[in-house]
CSV table of C-alpha atoms and ligand atoms in Angstrom, one decimal:
chain,number,residue,atom,x,y,z
R,1,MET,CA,0.0,0.0,0.0
R,2,GLU,CA,1.2,3.5,-0.8
R,3,HIS,CA,1.7,5.4,2.4
R,4,LYS,CA,0.9,9.0,3.1
R,5,ILE,CA,1.3,11.2,6.2
R,6,ILE,CA,-1.1,14.0,7.1
R,7,PHE,CA,0.0,16.5,9.7
R,8,ALA,CA,-2.9,18.1,11.5
R,9,THR,CA,-1.7,21.7,11.4
R,10,GLY,CA,-2.4,24.8,9.3
R,11,ASN,CA,1.0,26.3,10.3
R,12,GLU,CA,3.3,26.5,7.3
R,13,GLY,CA,6.4,27.0,9.5
R,14,LYS,CA,5.7,23.8,11.3
R,15,MET,CA,5.1,22.0,8.0
R,16,LYS,CA,8.6,23.1,6.7
R,17,GLU,CA,10.3,21.7,9.9
R,18,ILE,CA,8.3,18.5,9.7
R,19,ARG,CA,9.1,17.9,6.1
R,20,GLU,CA,12.8,18.4,6.8
R,21,ILE,CA,12.8,16.0,9.7
R,22,LEU,CA,10.6,13.3,8.2
R,23,GLY,CA,12.1,13.6,4.7
R,24,ASP,CA,14.2,10.5,4.8
R,25,LEU,CA,11.0,8.3,5.3
R,26,LYS,CA,10.4,9.0,1.6
R,27,VAL,CA,6.6,9.3,2.4
R,28,PRO,CA,4.7,12.3,1.2
R,29,VAL,CA,3.7,14.6,4.0
R,30,GLU,CA,0.6,16.8,3.6
R,31,SER,CA,-1.0,19.5,5.7
R,32,MET,CA,-4.7,19.3,6.5
R,33,LYS,CA,-5.3,21.9,3.8
R,34,GLU,CA,-3.4,20.0,1.2
R,35,ALA,CA,-5.4,16.9,2.1
R,36,ASN,CA,-8.6,18.9,1.8
R,37,ILE,CA,-9.6,18.2,5.4
R,38,ASP,CA,-11.4,21.2,6.7
R,39,ILE,CA,-12.6,20.6,10.3
R,40,ASP,CA,-12.5,22.6,13.5
R,41,ILE,CA,-11.2,20.7,16.5
R,42,GLU,CA,-11.7,21.8,20.0
R,43,GLU,CA,-8.5,21.4,22.0
R,44,ASN,CA,-10.1,20.8,25.4
R,45,GLY,CA,-7.6,18.3,26.9
R,46,THR,CA,-5.8,19.1,30.1
R,47,THR,CA,-2.4,17.8,29.0
R,48,PHE,CA,-0.3,18.2,25.8
R,49,GLU,CA,-0.6,14.4,25.2
R,50,GLU,CA,-4.4,14.5,25.5
R,51,ASN,CA,-4.7,17.4,23.1
R,52,SER,CA,-2.4,15.8,20.4
R,53,LEU,CA,-4.4,12.6,20.7
R,54,ILE,CA,-7.8,14.5,20.3
R,55,LYS,CA,-6.5,16.3,17.2
R,56,ALA,CA,-5.0,13.2,15.5
R,57,THR,CA,-8.0,11.0,16.3
R,58,GLU,CA,-10.5,13.6,14.8
R,59,VAL,CA,-8.5,14.0,11.6
R,60,ALA,CA,-8.0,10.2,11.3
R,61,LYS,CA,-11.8,9.8,10.9
R,62,HIS,CA,-11.5,11.6,7.6
R,63,THR,CA,-8.6,9.7,6.0
R,64,GLU,CA,-6.8,6.4,5.4
R,65,ALA,CA,-3.4,8.0,5.8
R,66,ILE,CA,-1.1,8.0,8.8
R,67,VAL,CA,-2.2,11.1,10.8
R,68,LEU,CA,0.2,13.1,13.0
R,69,ALA,CA,-0.9,15.9,15.4
R,70,ASP,CA,1.2,17.9,17.9
R,71,ASP,CA,0.5,20.1,20.9
R,72,SER,CA,3.1,22.3,22.5
R,73,GLY,CA,3.6,25.0,25.0
R,74,LEU,CA,5.7,26.6,27.7
R,75,GLU,CA,5.7,25.4,31.3
R,76,ILE,CA,7.1,27.8,33.9
R,77,ASP,CA,7.7,26.2,37.3
R,78,ALA,CA,7.4,29.4,39.4
R,79,LEU,CA,4.0,30.0,37.8
R,80,ASP,CA,2.6,26.6,38.6
R,81,LYS,CA,3.4,25.3,35.1
R,82,GLU,CA,1.5,28.2,33.4
R,83,PRO,CA,0.9,29.0,30.6
R,84,GLY,CA,1.0,25.2,29.8
R,85,VAL,CA,-1.7,23.9,27.5
R,86,HIS,CA,-3.0,27.5,27.4
R,87,SER,CA,0.2,28.9,25.8
R,88,ALA,CA,-1.4,30.0,22.6
R,89,ARG,CA,-4.5,31.4,24.4
R,90,TYR,CA,-2.6,33.0,27.3
R,91,LEU,CA,-3.8,36.7,27.8
R,92,GLY,CA,-5.9,36.2,24.6
R,93,GLU,CA,-5.2,34.4,21.3
R,94,ASP,CA,-4.7,37.7,19.4
R,95,THR,CA,-2.5,39.4,22.0
R,96,PRO,CA,1.0,40.1,20.6
R,97,TYR,CA,3.8,38.0,22.1
R,98,ASP,CA,5.8,41.1,23.2
R,99,ILE,CA,2.9,41.9,25.5
R,100,LYS,CA,2.5,38.2,26.7
R,101,ASN,CA,6.3,38.1,27.3
R,102,LYS,CA,6.4,41.4,29.2
R,103,GLU,CA,3.6,40.2,31.5
R,104,ILE,CA,5.4,37.0,32.3
R,105,LEU,CA,8.6,39.0,33.1
R,106,ILE,CA,6.6,41.2,35.4
R,107,ARG,CA,5.0,38.2,37.2
R,108,MET,CA,8.4,36.7,37.6
R,109,ASP,CA,10.0,39.9,38.9
R,110,ASP,CA,10.9,38.7,42.3
R,111,VAL,CA,11.8,35.1,41.3
R,112,SER,CA,15.5,34.3,41.8
R,113,TRP,CA,17.6,32.8,38.9
R,114,THR,CA,17.6,29.2,40.2
R,115,LYS,CA,13.8,29.2,40.6
R,116,ARG,CA,13.2,30.5,37.0
R,117,THR,CA,13.3,27.0,35.5
R,118,ALA,CA,11.0,26.3,32.6
R,119,ARG,CA,10.5,24.0,29.6
R,120,PHE,CA,9.0,23.9,26.2
R,121,VAL,CA,7.0,20.7,25.8
R,122,CYS,CA,5.8,19.0,22.7
R,123,ALA,CA,3.6,15.9,22.4
R,124,ILE,CA,3.0,14.3,19.1
R,125,THR,CA,0.4,11.5,18.4
R,126,ALA,CA,0.5,9.3,15.4
R,127,VAL,CA,-2.7,7.4,14.4
R,128,PHE,CA,-2.1,4.6,12.0
R,129,PRO,CA,-4.6,3.2,9.4
R,130,ASP,CA,-5.1,0.1,11.5
R,131,GLY,CA,-6.4,2.3,14.3
R,132,LEU,CA,-3.4,1.9,16.6
R,133,HIS,CA,-1.9,5.1,18.0
R,134,LYS,CA,1.2,6.2,19.7
R,135,THR,CA,2.0,9.4,21.6
R,136,VAL,CA,5.5,10.7,22.4
R,137,ARG,CA,6.6,13.7,24.5
R,138,ALA,CA,9.8,15.7,24.5
R,139,THR,CA,11.1,18.9,26.2
R,140,MET,CA,13.6,21.6,25.9
R,141,GLU,CA,14.8,22.7,29.3
R,142,GLY,CA,15.8,26.3,30.2
R,143,LEU,CA,15.1,29.3,32.3
R,144,ILE,CA,13.0,32.4,32.0
R,145,GLY,CA,15.4,35.4,31.4
R,146,TYR,CA,15.2,38.8,33.0
R,147,GLU,CA,14.5,40.5,29.7
R,148,ALA,CA,13.5,39.6,26.2
R,149,ALA,CA,16.2,39.1,23.6
R,150,GLY,CA,16.5,37.9,20.0
R,151,GLU,CA,14.6,38.2,16.8
R,152,ASN,CA,14.4,34.6,15.5
R,153,GLY,CA,11.8,31.9,16.4
R,154,PHE,CA,8.4,32.9,17.6
R,155,GLY,CA,6.1,33.0,20.6
R,156,TYR,CA,7.9,32.8,23.9
R,157,ASP,CA,11.4,32.3,22.4
R,158,PRO,CA,12.7,35.8,23.3
R,159,ILE,CA,12.3,35.2,27.1
R,160,PHE,CA,13.5,31.5,27.1
R,161,TYR,CA,17.1,31.2,28.0
R,162,VAL,CA,18.9,28.1,26.8
R,163,PRO,CA,21.9,27.3,29.1
R,164,GLU,CA,23.6,25.1,26.6
R,165,PHE,CA,24.0,28.0,24.1
R,166,ASP,CA,24.1,30.9,26.7
R,167,CYS,CA,21.4,32.8,24.8
R,168,THR,CA,17.7,32.8,24.3
R,169,SER,CA,16.0,30.5,21.9
R,170,ALA,CA,15.2,33.6,19.8
R,171,GLN,CA,18.9,34.0,19.3
R,172,LEU,CA,19.5,30.5,17.9
R,173,THR,CA,19.4,29.8,14.2
R,174,MET,CA,16.6,27.6,13.0
R,175,GLU,CA,19.1,24.7,12.5
R,176,GLN,CA,20.5,25.1,16.0
R,177,LYS,CA,17.0,25.2,17.5
R,178,ASN,CA,15.6,22.2,15.5
R,179,LYS,CA,18.4,20.0,16.9
R,180,ILE,CA,17.6,20.7,20.5
R,181,SER,CA,13.9,21.7,20.5
R,182,HIS,CA,11.0,19.9,22.0
R,183,ARG,CA,9.4,19.6,18.6
R,184,GLY,CA,12.6,18.5,16.8
R,185,LYS,CA,13.1,15.8,19.4
R,186,ALA,CA,9.5,14.7,19.5
R,187,LEU,CA,9.5,14.5,15.7
R,188,GLU,CA,12.6,12.3,15.7
R,189,MET,CA,10.9,10.0,18.3
R,190,ILE,CA,7.6,9.7,16.3
R,191,LYS,CA,9.7,9.0,13.1
R,192,GLU,CA,11.0,5.9,14.8
R,193,GLU,CA,7.4,4.8,15.6
R,194,ILE,CA,6.3,5.5,12.0
R,195,LYS,CA,9.2,3.4,10.6
R,196,LYS,CA,7.8,0.4,12.5
R,197,HIS,CA,4.5,0.8,10.5
R,198,LEU,CA,5.8,1.2,7.0
M,201,LIG,P1,0.5,24.9,19.3
M,201,LIG,O1,1.2,23.7,19.6
M,201,LIG,O2,0.5,25.3,17.8
M,201,LIG,O3,-0.9,24.9,19.9
M,201,LIG,O4,1.3,26.1,20.0
M,201,LIG,C1,1.3,26.3,21.3
M,201,LIG,C2,1.9,27.6,21.7
M,201,LIG,O5,3.0,27.3,22.5
M,201,LIG,C3,2.4,28.5,20.6
M,201,LIG,O6,1.5,29.4,20.2
M,201,LIG,C4,3.5,29.3,21.4
M,201,LIG,O7,2.9,30.3,22.2
M,201,LIG,C5,4.0,28.2,22.4
M,201,LIG,N1,5.2,27.6,21.8
M,201,LIG,C6,5.3,26.3,21.4
M,201,LIG,N2,6.5,26.0,20.9
M,201,LIG,C7,7.2,27.1,21.0
M,201,LIG,C8,8.6,27.5,20.6
M,201,LIG,O8,9.4,26.7,20.1
M,201,LIG,N3,8.9,28.7,20.8
M,201,LIG,C9,8.1,29.7,21.4
M,201,LIG,N4,6.8,29.4,21.7
M,201,LIG,C10,6.4,28.1,21.5
């Protein structure tokens, strides 16, 4: 049987990264739009794993292809793991990230360096045509800086300090970030699971 992978996202940036990492599987990878699947999915799970499973399962109802879906976000220990699964919706979906980031820095004002630990989390679920599914989770560990820095990346990258590189994740190149990122690592893990089903 000819295989195909559909990734449940409308985000072109994610599709580029996904195609790069899954490229050596030699299986076509399509976005939902490319696969003509137009459905709205409510992400009402309480964990990243749950949300990725909800998305992948819903999309799999519309296709015979292998379906992948991810859910990601930032967990800040001093803020009780906020914004967590609400990362995209934190302070409102349409609020610019410089405002979200400023607010986090203000809330963290009196938190000492060693207590500023945080992580980006990414869960990815694969649903296979036989109905079996597998969910993986990976993280990128770091600290919330005292000020925003860097122009690369997106979202919370400017306030996320990466000890390994002594800079924020918005100061990493895309290649550097993909190697160590939560999404990069989760994609490598799910790739191994897909290989078992080809
Ligand atoms: P989703 O997985 O597309 O729902 O995105 C979740 C949200 O988490 C994004 O909108 C960002 O706010 C945040 N996020 C996830 N990954 C990253 C990252 O690599 N850098 C910065 N923010 C991220």
